[in-house]
Coordinates of C-alpha atoms and ligand atoms in Angstrom, one line a residue:
Chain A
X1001 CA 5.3 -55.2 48.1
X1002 CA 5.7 -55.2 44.0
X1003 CA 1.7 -54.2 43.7
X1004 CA 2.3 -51.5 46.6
X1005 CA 5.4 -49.6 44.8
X1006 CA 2.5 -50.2 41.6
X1007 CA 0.1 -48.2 43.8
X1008 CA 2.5 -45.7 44.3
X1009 CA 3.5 -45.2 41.1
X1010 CA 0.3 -44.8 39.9
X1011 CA -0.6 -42.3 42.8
X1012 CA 2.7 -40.1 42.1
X1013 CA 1.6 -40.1 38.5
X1014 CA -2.0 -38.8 38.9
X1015 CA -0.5 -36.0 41.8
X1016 CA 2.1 -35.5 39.1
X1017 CA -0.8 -35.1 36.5
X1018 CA -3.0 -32.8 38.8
X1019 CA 0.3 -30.8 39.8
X1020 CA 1.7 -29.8 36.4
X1021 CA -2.3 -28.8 35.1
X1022 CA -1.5 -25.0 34.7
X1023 CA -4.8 -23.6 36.1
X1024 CA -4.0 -25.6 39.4
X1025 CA -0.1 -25.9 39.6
X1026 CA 1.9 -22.5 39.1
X1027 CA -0.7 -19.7 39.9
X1028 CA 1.0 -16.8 40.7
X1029 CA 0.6 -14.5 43.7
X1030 CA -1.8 -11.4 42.5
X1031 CA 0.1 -8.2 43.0
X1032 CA -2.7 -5.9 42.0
X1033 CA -4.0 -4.2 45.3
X1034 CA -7.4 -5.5 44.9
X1035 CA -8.7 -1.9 46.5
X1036 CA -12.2 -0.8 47.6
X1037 CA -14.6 0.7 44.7
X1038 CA -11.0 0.0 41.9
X1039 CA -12.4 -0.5 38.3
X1040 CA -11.1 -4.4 37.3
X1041 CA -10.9 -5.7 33.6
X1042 CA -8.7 -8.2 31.4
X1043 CA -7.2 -7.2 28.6
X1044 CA -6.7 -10.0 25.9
X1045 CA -6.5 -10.0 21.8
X1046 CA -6.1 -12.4 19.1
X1047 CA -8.4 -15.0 20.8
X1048 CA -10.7 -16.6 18.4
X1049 CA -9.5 -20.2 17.1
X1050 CA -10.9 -22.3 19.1
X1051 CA -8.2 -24.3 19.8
X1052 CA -6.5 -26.4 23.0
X1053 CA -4.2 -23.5 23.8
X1054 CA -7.3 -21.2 23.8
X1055 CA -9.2 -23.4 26.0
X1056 CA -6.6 -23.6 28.3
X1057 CA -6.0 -20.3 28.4
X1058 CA -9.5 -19.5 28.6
X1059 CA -9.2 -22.1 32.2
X1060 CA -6.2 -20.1 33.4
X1061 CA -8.6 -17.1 33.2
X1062 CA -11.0 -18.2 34.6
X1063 CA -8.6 -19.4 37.9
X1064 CA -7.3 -16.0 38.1
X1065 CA -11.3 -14.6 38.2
X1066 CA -11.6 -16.6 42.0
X1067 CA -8.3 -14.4 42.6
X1068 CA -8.9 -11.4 41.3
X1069 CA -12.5 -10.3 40.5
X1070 CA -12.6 -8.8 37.2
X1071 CA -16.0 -7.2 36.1
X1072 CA -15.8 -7.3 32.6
X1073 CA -12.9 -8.1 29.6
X1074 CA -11.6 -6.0 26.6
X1075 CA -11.0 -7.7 23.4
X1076 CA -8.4 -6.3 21.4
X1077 CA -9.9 -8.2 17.8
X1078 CA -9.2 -11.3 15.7
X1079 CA -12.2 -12.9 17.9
X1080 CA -13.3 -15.0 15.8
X1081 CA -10.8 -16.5 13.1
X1082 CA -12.1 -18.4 10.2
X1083 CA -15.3 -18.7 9.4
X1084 CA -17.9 -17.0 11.9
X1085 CA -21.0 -19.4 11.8
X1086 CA -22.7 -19.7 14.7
X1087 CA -21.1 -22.5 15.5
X1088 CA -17.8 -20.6 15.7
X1089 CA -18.8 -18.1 17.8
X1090 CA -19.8 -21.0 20.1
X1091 CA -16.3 -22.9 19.6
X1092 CA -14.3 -20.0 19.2
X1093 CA -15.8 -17.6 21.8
X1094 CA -18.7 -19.0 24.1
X1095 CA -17.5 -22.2 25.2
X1096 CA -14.2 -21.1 25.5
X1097 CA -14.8 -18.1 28.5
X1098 CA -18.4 -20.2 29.8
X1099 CA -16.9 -20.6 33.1
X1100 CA -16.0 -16.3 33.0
X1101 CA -19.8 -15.5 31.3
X1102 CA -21.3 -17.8 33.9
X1103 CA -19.6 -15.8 36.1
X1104 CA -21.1 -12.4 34.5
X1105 CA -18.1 -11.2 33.2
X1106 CA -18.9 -8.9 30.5
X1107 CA -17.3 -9.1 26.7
X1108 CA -16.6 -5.7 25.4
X1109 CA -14.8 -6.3 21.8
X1110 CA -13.3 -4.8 19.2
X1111 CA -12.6 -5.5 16.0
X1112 CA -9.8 -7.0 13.5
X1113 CA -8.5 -7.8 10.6
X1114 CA -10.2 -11.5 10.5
X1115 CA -13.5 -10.0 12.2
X1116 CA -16.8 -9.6 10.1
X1117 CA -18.9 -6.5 10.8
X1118 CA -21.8 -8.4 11.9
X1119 CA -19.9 -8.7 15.0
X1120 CA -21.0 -5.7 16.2
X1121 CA -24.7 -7.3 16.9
X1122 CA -23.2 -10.1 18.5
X1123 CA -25.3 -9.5 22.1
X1124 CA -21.9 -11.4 24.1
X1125 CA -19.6 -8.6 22.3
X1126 CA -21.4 -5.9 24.2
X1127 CA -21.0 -3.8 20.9
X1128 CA -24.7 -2.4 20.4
X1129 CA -24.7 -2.4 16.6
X1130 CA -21.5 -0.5 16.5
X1131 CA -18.0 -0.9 15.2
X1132 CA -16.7 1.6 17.2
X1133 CA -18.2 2.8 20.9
X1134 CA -17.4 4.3 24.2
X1135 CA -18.3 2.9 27.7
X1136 CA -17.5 4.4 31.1
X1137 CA -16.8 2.6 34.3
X1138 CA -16.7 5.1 36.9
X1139 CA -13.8 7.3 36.4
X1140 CA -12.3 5.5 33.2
X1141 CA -13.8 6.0 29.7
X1142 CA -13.3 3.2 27.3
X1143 CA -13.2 3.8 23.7
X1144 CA -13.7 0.7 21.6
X1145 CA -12.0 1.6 17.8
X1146 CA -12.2 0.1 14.8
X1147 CA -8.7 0.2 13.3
X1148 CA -9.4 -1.9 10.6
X1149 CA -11.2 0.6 8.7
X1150 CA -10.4 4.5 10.4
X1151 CA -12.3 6.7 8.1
X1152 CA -13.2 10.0 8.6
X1153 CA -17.3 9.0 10.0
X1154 CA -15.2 7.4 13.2
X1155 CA -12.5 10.1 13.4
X1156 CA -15.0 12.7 13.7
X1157 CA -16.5 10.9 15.7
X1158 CA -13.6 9.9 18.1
X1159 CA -12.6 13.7 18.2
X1160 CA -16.4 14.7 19.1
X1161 CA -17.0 11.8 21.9
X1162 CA -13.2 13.0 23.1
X1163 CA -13.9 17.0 23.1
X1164 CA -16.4 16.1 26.1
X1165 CA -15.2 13.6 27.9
X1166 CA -14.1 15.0 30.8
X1167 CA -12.8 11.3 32.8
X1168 CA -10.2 10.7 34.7
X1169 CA -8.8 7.9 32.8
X1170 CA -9.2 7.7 28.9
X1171 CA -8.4 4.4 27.6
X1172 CA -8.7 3.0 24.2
X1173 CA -8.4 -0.1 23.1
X1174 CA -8.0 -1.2 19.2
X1175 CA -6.1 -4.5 16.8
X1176 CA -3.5 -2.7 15.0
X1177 CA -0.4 -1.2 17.4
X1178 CA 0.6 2.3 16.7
X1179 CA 4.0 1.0 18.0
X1180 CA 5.2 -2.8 17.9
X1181 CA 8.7 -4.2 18.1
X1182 CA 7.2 -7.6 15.6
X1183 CA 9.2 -8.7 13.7
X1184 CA 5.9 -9.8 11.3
X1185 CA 4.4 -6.8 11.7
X1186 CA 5.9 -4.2 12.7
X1187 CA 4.1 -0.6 13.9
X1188 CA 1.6 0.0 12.1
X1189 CA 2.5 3.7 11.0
X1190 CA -0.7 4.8 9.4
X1191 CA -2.6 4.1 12.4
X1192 CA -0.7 6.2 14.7
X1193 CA -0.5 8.9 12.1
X1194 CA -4.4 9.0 12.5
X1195 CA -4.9 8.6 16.4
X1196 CA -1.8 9.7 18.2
X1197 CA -2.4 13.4 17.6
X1198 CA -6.0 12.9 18.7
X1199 CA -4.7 11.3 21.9
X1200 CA -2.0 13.3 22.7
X1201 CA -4.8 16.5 22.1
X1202 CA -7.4 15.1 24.4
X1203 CA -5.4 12.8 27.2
X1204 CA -5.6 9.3 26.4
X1205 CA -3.6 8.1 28.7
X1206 CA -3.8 4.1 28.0
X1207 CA -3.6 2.1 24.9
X1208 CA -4.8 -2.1 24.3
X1209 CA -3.4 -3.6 20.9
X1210 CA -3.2 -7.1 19.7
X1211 CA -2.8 -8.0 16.1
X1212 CA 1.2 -9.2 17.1
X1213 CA 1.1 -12.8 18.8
X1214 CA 2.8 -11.7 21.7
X1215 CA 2.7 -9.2 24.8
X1216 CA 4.9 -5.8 24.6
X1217 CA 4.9 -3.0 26.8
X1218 CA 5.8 -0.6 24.8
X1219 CA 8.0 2.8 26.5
X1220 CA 5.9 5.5 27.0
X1221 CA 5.6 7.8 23.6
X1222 CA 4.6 11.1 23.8
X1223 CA 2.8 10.5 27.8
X1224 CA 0.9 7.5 26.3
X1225 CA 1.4 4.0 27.8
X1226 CA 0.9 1.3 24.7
X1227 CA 0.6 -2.4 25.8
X1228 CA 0.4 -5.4 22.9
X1229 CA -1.7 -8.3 24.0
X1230 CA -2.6 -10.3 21.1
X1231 CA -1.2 -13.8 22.9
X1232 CA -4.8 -15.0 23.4
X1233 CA -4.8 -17.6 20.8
X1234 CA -1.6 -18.5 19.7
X1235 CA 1.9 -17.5 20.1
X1236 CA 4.6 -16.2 17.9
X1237 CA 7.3 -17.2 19.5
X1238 CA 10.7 -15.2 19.0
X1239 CA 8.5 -12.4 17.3
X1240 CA 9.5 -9.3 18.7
X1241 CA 12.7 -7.9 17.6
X1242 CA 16.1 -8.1 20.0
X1243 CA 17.1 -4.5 19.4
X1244 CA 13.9 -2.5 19.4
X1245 CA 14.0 1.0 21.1
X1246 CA 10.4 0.4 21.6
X1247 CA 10.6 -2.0 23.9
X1248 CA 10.1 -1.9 27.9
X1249 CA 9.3 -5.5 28.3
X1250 CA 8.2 -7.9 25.6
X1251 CA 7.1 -11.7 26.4
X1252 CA 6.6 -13.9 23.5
X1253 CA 7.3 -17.2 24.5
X1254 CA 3.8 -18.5 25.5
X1255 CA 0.0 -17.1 25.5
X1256 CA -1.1 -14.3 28.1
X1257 CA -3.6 -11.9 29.1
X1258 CA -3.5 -8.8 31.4
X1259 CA -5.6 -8.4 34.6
X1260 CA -6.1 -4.8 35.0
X1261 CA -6.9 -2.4 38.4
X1262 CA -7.6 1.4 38.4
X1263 CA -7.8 2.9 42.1
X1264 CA -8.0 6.4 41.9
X1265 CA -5.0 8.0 39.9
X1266 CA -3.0 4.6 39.8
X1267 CA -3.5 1.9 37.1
X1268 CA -2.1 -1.6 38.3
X1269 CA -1.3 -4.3 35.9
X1270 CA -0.5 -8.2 35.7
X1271 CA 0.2 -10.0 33.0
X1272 CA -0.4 -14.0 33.3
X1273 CA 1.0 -16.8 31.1
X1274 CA -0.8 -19.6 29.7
X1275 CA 1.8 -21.2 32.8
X1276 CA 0.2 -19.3 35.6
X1277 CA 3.2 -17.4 35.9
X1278 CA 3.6 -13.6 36.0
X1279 CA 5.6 -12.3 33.4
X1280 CA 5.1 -8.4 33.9
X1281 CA 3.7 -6.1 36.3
X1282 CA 3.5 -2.5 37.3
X1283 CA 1.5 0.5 38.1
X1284 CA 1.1 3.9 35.9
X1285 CA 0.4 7.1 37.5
X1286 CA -1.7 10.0 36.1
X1287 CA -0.1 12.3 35.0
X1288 CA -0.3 15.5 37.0
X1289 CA -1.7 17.4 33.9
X1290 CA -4.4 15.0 33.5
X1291 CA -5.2 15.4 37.5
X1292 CA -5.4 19.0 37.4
X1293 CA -7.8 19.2 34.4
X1294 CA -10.1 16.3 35.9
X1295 CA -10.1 17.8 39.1
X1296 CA -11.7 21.0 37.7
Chain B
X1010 CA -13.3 27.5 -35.3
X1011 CA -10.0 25.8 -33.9
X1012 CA -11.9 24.9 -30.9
X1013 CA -14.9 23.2 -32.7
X1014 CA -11.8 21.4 -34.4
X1015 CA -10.2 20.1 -31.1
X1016 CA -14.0 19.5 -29.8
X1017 CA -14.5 17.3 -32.8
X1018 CA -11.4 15.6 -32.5
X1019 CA -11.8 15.2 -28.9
X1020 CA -15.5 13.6 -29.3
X1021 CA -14.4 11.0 -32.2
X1022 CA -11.5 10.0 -29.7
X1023 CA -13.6 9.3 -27.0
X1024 CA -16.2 7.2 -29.0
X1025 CA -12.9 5.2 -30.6
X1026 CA -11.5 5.2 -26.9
X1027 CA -15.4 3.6 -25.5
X1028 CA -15.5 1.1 -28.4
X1029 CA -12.2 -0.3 -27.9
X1030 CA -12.1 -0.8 -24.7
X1031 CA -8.8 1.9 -24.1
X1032 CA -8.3 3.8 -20.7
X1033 CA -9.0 7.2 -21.0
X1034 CA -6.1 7.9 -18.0
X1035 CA -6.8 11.5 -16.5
X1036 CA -3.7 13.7 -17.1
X1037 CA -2.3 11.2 -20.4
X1038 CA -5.7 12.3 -22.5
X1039 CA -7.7 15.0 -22.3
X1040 CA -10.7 14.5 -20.8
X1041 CA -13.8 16.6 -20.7
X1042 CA -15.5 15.9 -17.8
X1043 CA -14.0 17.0 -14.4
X1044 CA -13.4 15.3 -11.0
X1045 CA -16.3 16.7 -9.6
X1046 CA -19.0 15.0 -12.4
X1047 CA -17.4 11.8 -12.3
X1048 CA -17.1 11.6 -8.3
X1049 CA -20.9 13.1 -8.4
X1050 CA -21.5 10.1 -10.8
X1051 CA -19.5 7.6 -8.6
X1052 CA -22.4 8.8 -5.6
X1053 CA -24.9 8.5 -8.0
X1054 CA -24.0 4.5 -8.2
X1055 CA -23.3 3.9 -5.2
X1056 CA -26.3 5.6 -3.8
X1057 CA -28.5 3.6 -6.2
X1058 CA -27.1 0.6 -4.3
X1059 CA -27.5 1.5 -0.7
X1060 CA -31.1 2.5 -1.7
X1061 CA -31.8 -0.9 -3.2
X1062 CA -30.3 -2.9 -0.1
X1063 CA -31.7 -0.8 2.2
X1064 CA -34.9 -1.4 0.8
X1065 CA -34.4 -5.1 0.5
X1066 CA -33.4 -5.1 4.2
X1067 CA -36.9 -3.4 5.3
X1068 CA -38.7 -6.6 4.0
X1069 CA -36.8 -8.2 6.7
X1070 CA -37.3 -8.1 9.9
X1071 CA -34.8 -5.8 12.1
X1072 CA -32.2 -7.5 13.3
X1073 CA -31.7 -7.2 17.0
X1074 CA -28.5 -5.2 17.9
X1075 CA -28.4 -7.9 20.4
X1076 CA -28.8 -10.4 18.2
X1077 CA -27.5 -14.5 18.6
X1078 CA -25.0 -16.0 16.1
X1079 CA -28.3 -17.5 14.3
X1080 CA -30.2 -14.5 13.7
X1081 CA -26.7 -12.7 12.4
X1082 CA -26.5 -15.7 10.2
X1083 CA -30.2 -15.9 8.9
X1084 CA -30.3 -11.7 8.1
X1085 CA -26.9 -12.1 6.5
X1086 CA -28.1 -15.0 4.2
X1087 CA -31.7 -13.5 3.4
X1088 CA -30.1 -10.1 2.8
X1089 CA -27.6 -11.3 0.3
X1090 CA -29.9 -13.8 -1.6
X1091 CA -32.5 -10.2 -2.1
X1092 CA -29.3 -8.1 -3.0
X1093 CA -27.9 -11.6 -5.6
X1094 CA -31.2 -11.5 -6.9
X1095 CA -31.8 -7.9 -7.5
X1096 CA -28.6 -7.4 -9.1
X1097 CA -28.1 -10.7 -11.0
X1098 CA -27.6 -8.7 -14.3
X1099 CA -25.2 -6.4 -13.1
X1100 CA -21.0 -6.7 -14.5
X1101 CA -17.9 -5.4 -13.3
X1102 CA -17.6 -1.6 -14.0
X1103 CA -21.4 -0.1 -13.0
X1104 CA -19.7 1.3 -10.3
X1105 CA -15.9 1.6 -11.7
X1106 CA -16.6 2.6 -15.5
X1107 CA -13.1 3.3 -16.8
X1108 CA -13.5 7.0 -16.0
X1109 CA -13.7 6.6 -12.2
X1110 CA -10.9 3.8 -12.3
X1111 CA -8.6 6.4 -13.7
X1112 CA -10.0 8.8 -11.4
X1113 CA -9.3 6.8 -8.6
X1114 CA -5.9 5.5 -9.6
X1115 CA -4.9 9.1 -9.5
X1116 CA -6.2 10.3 -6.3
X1117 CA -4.9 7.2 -4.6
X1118 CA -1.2 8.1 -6.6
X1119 CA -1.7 11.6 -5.3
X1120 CA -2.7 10.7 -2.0
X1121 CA -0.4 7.8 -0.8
X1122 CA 3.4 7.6 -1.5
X1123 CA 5.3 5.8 -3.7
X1124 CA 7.6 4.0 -0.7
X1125 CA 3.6 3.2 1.1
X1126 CA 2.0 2.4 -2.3
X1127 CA 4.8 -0.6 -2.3
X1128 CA 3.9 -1.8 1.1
X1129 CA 0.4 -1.6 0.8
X1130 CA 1.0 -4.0 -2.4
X1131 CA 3.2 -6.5 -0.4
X1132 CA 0.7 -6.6 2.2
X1133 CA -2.2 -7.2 -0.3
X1134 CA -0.9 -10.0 -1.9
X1135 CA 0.4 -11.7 0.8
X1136 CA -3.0 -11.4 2.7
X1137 CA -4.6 -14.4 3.7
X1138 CA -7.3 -13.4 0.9
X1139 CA -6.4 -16.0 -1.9
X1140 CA -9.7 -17.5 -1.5
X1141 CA -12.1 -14.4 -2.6
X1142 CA -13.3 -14.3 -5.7
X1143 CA -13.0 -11.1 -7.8
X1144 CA -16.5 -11.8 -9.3
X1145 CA -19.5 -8.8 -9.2
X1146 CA -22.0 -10.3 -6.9
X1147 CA -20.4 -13.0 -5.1
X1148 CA -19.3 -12.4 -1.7
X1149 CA -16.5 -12.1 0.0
X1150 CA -16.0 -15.2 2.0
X1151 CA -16.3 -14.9 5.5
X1152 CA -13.4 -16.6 6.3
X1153 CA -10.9 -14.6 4.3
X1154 CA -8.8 -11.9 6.1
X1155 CA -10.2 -8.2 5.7
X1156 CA -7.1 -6.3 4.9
X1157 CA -6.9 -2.7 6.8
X1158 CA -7.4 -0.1 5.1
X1159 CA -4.9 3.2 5.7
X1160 CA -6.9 5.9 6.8
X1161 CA -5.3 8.5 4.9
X1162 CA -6.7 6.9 2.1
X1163 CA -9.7 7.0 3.3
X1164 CA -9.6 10.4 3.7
X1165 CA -8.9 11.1 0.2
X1166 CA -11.4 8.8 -1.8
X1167 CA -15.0 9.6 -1.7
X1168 CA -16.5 8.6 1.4
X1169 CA -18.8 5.9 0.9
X1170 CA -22.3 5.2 3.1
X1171 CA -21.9 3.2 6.4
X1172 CA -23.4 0.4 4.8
X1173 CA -20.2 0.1 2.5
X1174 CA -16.6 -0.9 2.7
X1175 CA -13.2 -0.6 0.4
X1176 CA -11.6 -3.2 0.3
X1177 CA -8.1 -4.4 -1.5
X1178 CA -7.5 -7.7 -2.5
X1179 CA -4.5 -8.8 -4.0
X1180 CA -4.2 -5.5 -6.9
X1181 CA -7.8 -4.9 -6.8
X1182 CA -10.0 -2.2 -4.9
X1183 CA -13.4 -3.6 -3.9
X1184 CA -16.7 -2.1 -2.8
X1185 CA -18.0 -4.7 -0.4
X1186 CA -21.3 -4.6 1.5
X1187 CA -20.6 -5.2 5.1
X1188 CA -23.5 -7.0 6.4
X1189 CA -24.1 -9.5 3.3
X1190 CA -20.7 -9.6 2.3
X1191 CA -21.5 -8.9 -1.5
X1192 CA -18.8 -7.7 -3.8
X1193 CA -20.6 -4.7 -5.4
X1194 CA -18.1 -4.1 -7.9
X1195 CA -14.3 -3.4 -8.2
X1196 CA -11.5 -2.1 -10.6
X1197 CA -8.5 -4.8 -11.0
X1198 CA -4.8 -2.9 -10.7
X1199 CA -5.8 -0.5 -8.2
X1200 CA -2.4 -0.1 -7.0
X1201 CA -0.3 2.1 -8.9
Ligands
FE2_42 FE1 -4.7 -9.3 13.3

């Protein structure tokens, strides 16, 4: 009888074990449509240390992949803190997202403030010798920035690649937030006295931060959506500001990412705790201006 | 003959100014040559050094822009040890002779306000940079945060090649090379 209730102790503890393992326990329904022909990405920043919360992270990730399909991942910098031997691009990068690369999800990255330059030839960082680049996915344009150093080779050269780009969706995707309610950082000013204008001229209609340890959605400024993601590593926890005007939703109590769907004129989005659970989703609709002028 | 007067006088303070080490500021003392010789000079410099790297890096082989983290590694290394090398003579000031200090203290007092001067300052010396050392040919350790620079004063200092980078660390304004990390020179109290 005593070595039975043992038996079952031991049984409720490894159930227990298995239960509370966040990529198996509290996976949250995906909400994304999951639509024919969509364009499918995760959005994540502030990755690269190489630690347990990382790793799990990276597992939670990966889970959601079986769920929802993502082709490829945005990195919004710091993706490789410390030093960046190649032994920490292994630790901090490779083994971290194996089971996402096995899968052939591409790395497109960008960089920050504790990134070298020589990640640009990194082959996994997808960032052809460049600090700053553009890629297209069907109707979206992507436009990787380099915010850590904006001078006026990559202005001109934003402006030019912008002038001709006549997508549907126009997305960039950068470390330093043009708006941020962090209580560390803050907005970083001098950055969106540089890009907004250029955004607002030629319809950028989504914006990917990190640099903050936390996840904001930020309420809409002048017709552009800004999102912070910069939980991928570590968390700041209580760092965004109660009383910030920015703020539509703000989440700094754990590590997330964002699983991202464009169908059409809709953009869906998910944002995942280290947990499993969903703590912010929503759509964004193109603006009618930017419909009229891709439809001509 | 008053001029050849003031040209005298001007020419015996500028050879006491050299030998005692004073700053000639720009604006405090007059000064004979104007912005555009000494950024023209400043090019010269920095020119002089991308050439030499540049042709350092062709006895390499070409480093694959999709490279593994051990080929970044080795080019990085190889380059650096040439550029060391190369430039083992060279001391602080080739690039930022007292001239183009001044000349740079006042375009980045010009261009960047007093209330953003102050917050550039905080955020330099609390960077997590207290590890790199403000020495001419060392580099900047890779493990040391790269502070952002504001773009708008990038706009207003002379653009330097792709292969180089401003940098500020704690007071100072580095040139850095951004592929073998070597600090090509710098001016201490760039901050005004
Ligand atoms: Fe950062």
């Amino acid at each position: 009888m005593k070595s039975q209730s043992k038996f079952l102790s031991i049984v409720s503890l490894i159930f227990f074990l298995l239960s509370s393992s966040p990529a198996q326990a509290q996976m949250s329904e995906i909400t994304l449509p999951l639509k024919d022909g969509s364009v499918r990405f995760l959005a994540v920043g502030d990755t690269g240390r190489g630690n347990d919360d990382q790793y799990e992270l990276g597992r939670v990730m990966a889970e959601y992949h079986k769920k929802f399909p993502f082709e490829f991942a945005i990195l919004t910098g710091d993706n490789i803190y410390g030093k960046e031997k190649a032994r920490d691009m292994k630790e901090k990068f490779e083994d971290v997202y194996r089971p996402l690369l096995d899968q052939g999800v591409k790395f497109y990255a960008s960089l920050g403030n504790h990134d070298e330059s020589n990640q640009r030839f990194y082959e996994l960082f997808n960032m052809n010798g460049n600090e700053y680049f553009n890629f297209k996915k069907d109707c979206v344009s992507f436009y990787s920035l380099n915010s850590n150093y904006m001078d006026r080779r990559q202005l001109e050269w934003l402006n030019n690649t912008l002038a001709t780009d006549d997508s549907k969706w126009k997305i960039a995707f950068f470390h330093h937030p043009p708006y941020s309610s962090g209580k560390r950082h803050g907005s970083s000013e001098d950055i969106r006295e540089a890009l907004e204008p250029i955004f607002v001229k030629y319809g950028v209609n989504v914006v990917f931060t990190g640099h903050e340890h936390f996840y904001e959605r930020i309420k809409p400024q002048k017709g552009i959506f800004y999102f912070i993601t910069g939980a991928g590593g570590k968390i700041r926890s209580g760092g965004i500001k109660k009383d910030s005007d920015f703020t539509a939703k703000g989440f700094d109590t754990d590590l997330s990412f964002m699983l991202v769907e464009i169908a059409g004129d809709e953009m869906f989005f998910q944002v995942i705790a280290k947990s499993g659970a969903t703590v912010d989703s929503g759509k964004i609709a193109l603006p009618q201006k930017a419909l009229t002028k891709a439809a001509k | 003959m008053r001029a050849v007067i003031n040209h005298y006088i001007l020419c015996i303070a500028t050879v006491v100014c050299a030998f005692s080490g004073v700053q000639m500021v720009s604006g405090q003392t007059p000064y004979p040559d104007s912005d555009i010789a000494i950024e023209k000079a400043f090019r010269k410099q920095v020119d002089e050094y991308v050439a030499l790297r540049n042709r350092l890096e062709s006895t390499l082989p070409a480093l694959s822009t999709k490279a593994t983290p051990e080929e970044i590694d080795a080019h990085e290394l190889k380059l650096r040890i040439l550029v060391q090398n190369a430039r083992a003579e060279f001391k602080r000031g080739s690039i930022f002779d007292s001239r183009t200090a001044a000349y740079f203290l006042r375009l980045i007092k010009q261009n960047y306000p007093r209330k953003k001067r102050a917050e550039l300052k905080t955020a330099a010396l609390t960077a997590d940079t207290n590890e790199v050392l403000l020495k001419v040919n060392f580099p900047y350790p890779d493990d040391q945060e790269l502070l952002e620079m504001p773009p708008k004063l990038l706009l207003a200092l002379p653009e330097l090649p792709a292969e180089l980078r401003y940098r500020f660390v704690r007071k100072a304004l580095l040139i850095v090379d951004r592929e073998n990390r070597v600090i090509v020179d710098f001016m201490p109290d760039a901050i005004p």
